[in-house]
Structure formats: structure tokens, C-alpha cells
């Protein structure tokens, strides 16, 4: 499940990057639906922090074609139906 969500998020990010990278001063927002609370909350929090750290490294290196990456993180509460609604 997590692998599928990560693959979909990556695909969405690449599509977003292609369109948004045209502007000189821009931000590219990548939506994340993670298990921040509930039984898997510990793992989701670690995953969300990892993405934020990676984005910070990318932004410090100049971003993606000059655009900063930012996250819009939503909590799935470790429940599939909430994750679908958040997406």
C-alpha cells in the first residue's frame, strides 16, 4: 500500500514539476497522505520527515529548475477510507 502511494505521489510530482517549472519564482507543492496518527503513526511521521528533509536538500541545491519543493501533508489516521478522502 505504501509503495503504491509513494509511486502515485512521485508520478504526480513529476507531472506537477513539468508544468510548474516554467515560472522563475515558484513553488511546487507535492501532496502527501501519510499515517501521522493511529497504529502506524510512528512510521508515517518518520516518512513525512524524510520527505521534508529531502525537499530541504533539493531546495538548498537550487530546487527543481529554480522552483522550491514544498509539501502539503495530510493525515490518513492509518485508515484507508480517510486516506482516499484526503487524496
Coordinates of N, CA and C in Angstrom, one line a residue:
X1 N 0.8 -1.2 0.0 CA 0.0 0.0 0.0 C 0.9 1.3 0.0
X2 N 1.9 1.3 0.9 CA 2.7 2.4 1.0 C 3.5 2.6 -0.3
X3 N 3.9 1.5 -0.9 CA 4.7 1.6 -2.2 C 3.8 2.2 -3.3
X4 N 2.6 1.8 -3.3 CA 1.7 2.3 -4.3 C 1.4 3.8 -4.1
X5 N 1.2 4.2 -2.9 CA 1.0 5.6 -2.6 C 2.3 6.4 -3.0
X6 N 3.4 5.9 -2.7 CA 4.7 6.6 -3.0 C 4.9 6.7 -4.5
X7 N 4.5 5.6 -5.2 CA 4.6 5.7 -6.7 C 3.7 6.7 -7.3
X8 N 2.4 6.7 -6.8 CA 1.5 7.7 -7.3 C 1.9 9.1 -6.9
X9 N 2.4 9.3 -5.7 CA 2.9 10.7 -5.4 C 4.0 11.1 -6.2
X10 N 4.9 10.2 -6.5 CA 6.1 10.5 -7.4 C 5.6 10.9 -8.8
X11 N 4.7 10.1 -9.3 CA 4.2 10.4 -10.6 C 3.5 11.8 -10.7
X12 N 2.7 12.1 -9.7 CA 2.0 13.3 -9.6 C 3.0 14.5 -9.5
X13 N 4.1 14.2 -8.7 CA 5.1 15.3 -8.5 C 5.8 15.6 -9.9
X14 N 6.1 14.5 -10.6 CA 6.7 14.7 -11.9 C 5.9 15.5 -12.9
X15 N 4.6 15.2 -12.9 CA 3.6 15.9 -13.8 C 3.6 17.4 -13.3
X16 N 3.5 17.6 -12.0 CA 3.4 19.0 -11.5 C 4.7 19.7 -11.8
X17 N 5.8 19.1 -11.7 CA 7.1 19.7 -11.9 C 7.2 20.2 -13.4
X18 N 6.7 19.4 -14.3 CA 6.8 19.7 -15.7 C 6.0 21.0 -16.0
X19 N 4.9 21.2 -15.4 CA 4.1 22.4 -15.7 C 4.5 23.6 -14.9
X20 N 4.9 23.3 -13.6 CA 5.2 24.5 -12.7 C 6.6 25.0 -12.9
X21 N 7.5 24.2 -13.5 CA 8.9 24.6 -13.5 C 9.1 25.7 -14.5
X22 N 8.1 26.2 -15.2 CA 8.3 27.2 -16.2 C 8.5 28.6 -15.5
X23 N 7.9 28.8 -14.4 CA 8.0 30.1 -13.7 C 9.3 30.3 -13.0
X24 N 9.8 31.5 -13.0 CA 11.1 31.8 -12.4 C 11.1 31.7 -10.9
X25 N 10.1 32.3 -10.3 CA 10.0 32.3 -8.8 C 8.7 31.5 -8.5
X26 N 8.9 30.2 -8.2 CA 7.7 29.4 -8.0 C 8.0 28.4 -6.9
X27 N 6.9 27.8 -6.5 CA 6.9 26.7 -5.5 C 6.1 25.5 -6.1
X28 N 6.6 24.4 -6.0 CA 6.0 23.2 -6.4 C 5.5 22.4 -5.2
X29 N 4.2 22.3 -5.1 CA 3.6 21.7 -3.9 C 3.3 20.2 -4.2
X30 N 3.8 19.3 -3.4 CA 3.6 17.9 -3.5 C 2.7 17.4 -2.4
X31 N 1.6 16.9 -2.7 CA 0.7 16.4 -1.6 C 1.1 15.0 -1.1
X32 N 1.1 14.9 0.2 CA 1.4 13.6 0.9 C 0.3 13.2 1.7
X33 N -0.1 12.0 1.6 CA -1.1 11.4 2.6 C -0.3 10.3 3.4
X34 N -0.1 10.6 4.6 CA 0.7 9.8 5.5 C 0.0 9.4 6.7
X35 N 0.4 8.2 7.3 CA -0.2 7.8 8.6 C 0.5 8.6 9.7
X36 N 0.0 9.7 10.1 CA 0.6 10.6 11.1 C 0.1 10.2 12.5
X37 N -1.1 9.6 12.5 CA -1.7 9.1 13.8 C -2.2 7.7 13.6
X38 N -2.6 7.1 14.7 CA -3.1 5.7 14.6 C -2.0 4.7 14.8
X39 N -2.3 3.5 14.5 CA -1.4 2.4 14.8 C -0.1 2.5 14.0
X40 N -0.1 3.1 12.8 CA 1.1 3.2 12.0 C 1.7 4.6 12.1
X41 N 1.2 5.5 13.0 CA 1.6 6.9 13.1 C 3.1 7.1 13.2
X42 N 3.7 6.3 14.0 CA 5.2 6.4 14.1 C 5.9 6.3 12.8
X43 N 5.5 5.4 12.0 CA 6.2 5.2 10.7 C 5.8 6.3 9.7
X44 N 4.6 6.7 9.7 CA 4.2 7.8 8.8 C 4.9 9.1 9.2
X45 N 5.0 9.4 10.5 CA 5.7 10.6 10.9 C 7.2 10.6 10.4
X46 N 7.8 9.4 10.5 CA 9.2 9.3 10.1 C 9.3 9.5 8.6
X47 N 8.3 8.9 7.8 CA 8.3 9.1 6.4 C 8.1 10.5 6.0
X48 N 7.2 11.2 6.6 CA 6.9 12.6 6.3 C 8.1 13.5 6.6
X49 N 8.8 13.2 7.7 CA 10.0 14.0 8.0 C 11.1 13.7 7.0
X50 N 11.2 12.5 6.5 CA 12.2 12.1 5.5 C 12.0 12.9 4.2
X51 N 10.7 13.0 3.8 CA 10.4 13.7 2.6 C 10.7 15.2 2.8
X52 N 10.4 15.8 3.9 CA 10.7 17.2 4.2 C 12.2 17.4 4.2
X53 N 13.0 16.5 4.7 CA 14.4 16.6 4.7 C 15.0 16.6 3.3
X54 N 14.5 15.6 2.5 CA 14.9 15.5 1.1 C 14.6 16.8 0.3
X55 N 13.4 17.3 0.5 CA 13.0 18.5 -0.2 C 13.9 19.7 0.3
X56 N 14.2 19.8 1.5 CA 15.1 20.8 2.0 C 16.5 20.7 1.3
X57 N 17.0 19.5 1.2 CA 18.3 19.3 0.5 C 18.2 19.8 -1.0
X58 N 17.1 19.4 -1.6 CA 16.9 19.7 -3.0 C 16.8 21.3 -3.2
X59 N 16.0 21.9 -2.3 CA 15.8 23.3 -2.3 C 17.1 24.1 -2.1
X60 N 17.9 23.6 -1.1 CA 19.2 24.2 -0.8 C 20.2 24.1 -2.0
X61 N 20.0 23.1 -2.9 CA 20.8 22.9 -4.0 C 20.2 23.7 -5.3
X62 N 19.2 24.5 -5.1 CA 18.6 25.2 -6.2 C 17.3 24.8 -6.6
X63 N 16.7 23.8 -6.0 CA 15.3 23.4 -6.3 C 15.3 22.6 -7.6
X64 N 14.1 22.6 -8.2 CA 13.9 21.9 -9.5 C 13.6 23.0 -10.5
X65 N 14.6 23.2 -11.3 CA 14.6 24.3 -12.3 C 14.3 25.7 -11.7
X66 N 14.9 25.9 -10.5 CA 14.7 27.1 -9.8 C 13.4 27.2 -8.9
X67 N 12.6 26.2 -8.9 CA 11.4 26.2 -8.1 C 11.7 25.4 -6.8
X68 N 11.1 25.9 -5.7 CA 11.2 25.2 -4.4 C 10.2 24.1 -4.3
X69 N 10.5 23.0 -3.7 CA 9.6 21.9 -3.4 C 9.0 22.2 -2.0
X70 N 7.7 22.1 -1.9 CA 7.0 22.2 -0.6 C 6.0 21.0 -0.5
X71 N 5.7 20.6 0.8 CA 4.8 19.5 1.0 C 3.4 20.1 1.5
X72 N 2.4 19.4 1.2 CA 1.1 19.6 1.8 C 0.7 18.2 2.3
X73 N 1.0 18.0 3.6 CA 0.9 16.7 4.2 C -0.5 16.6 4.9
X74 N -1.2 15.5 4.6 CA -2.5 15.2 5.2 C -2.4 13.9 6.0
X75 N -3.1 13.7 7.1 CA -3.1 12.6 8.0 C -4.2 11.6 7.6
X76 N -3.8 10.4 7.3 CA -4.7 9.3 6.9 C -5.3 8.6 8.2
X77 N -4.7 8.9 9.3 CA -5.1 8.3 10.6 C -5.0 6.8 10.5
X78 N -4.1 6.3 9.7 CA -3.9 4.8 9.5 C -5.2 4.1 9.0
X79 N -6.1 4.8 8.3 CA -7.3 4.3 7.8 C -7.4 4.5 6.3
X80 N -7.6 3.5 5.6 CA -7.7 3.6 4.1 C -8.8 4.5 3.6
X81 N -10.0 4.5 4.2 CA -11.0 5.4 3.7 C -10.7 6.8 3.9
X82 N -10.0 7.2 5.0 CA -9.6 8.5 5.3 C -8.5 8.9 4.3
X83 N -7.6 8.0 4.0 CA -6.6 8.3 3.0 C -7.1 8.6 1.7
X84 N -8.1 7.9 1.2 CA -8.8 8.1 -0.1 C -9.4 9.5 -0.1
X85 N -10.1 9.9 1.0 CA -10.8 11.2 1.1 C -9.7 12.3 1.1
X86 N -8.6 12.1 1.7 CA -7.6 13.1 1.8 C -6.9 13.3 0.5
X87 N -6.8 12.2 -0.3 CA -6.1 12.3 -1.6 C -7.0 13.1 -2.5

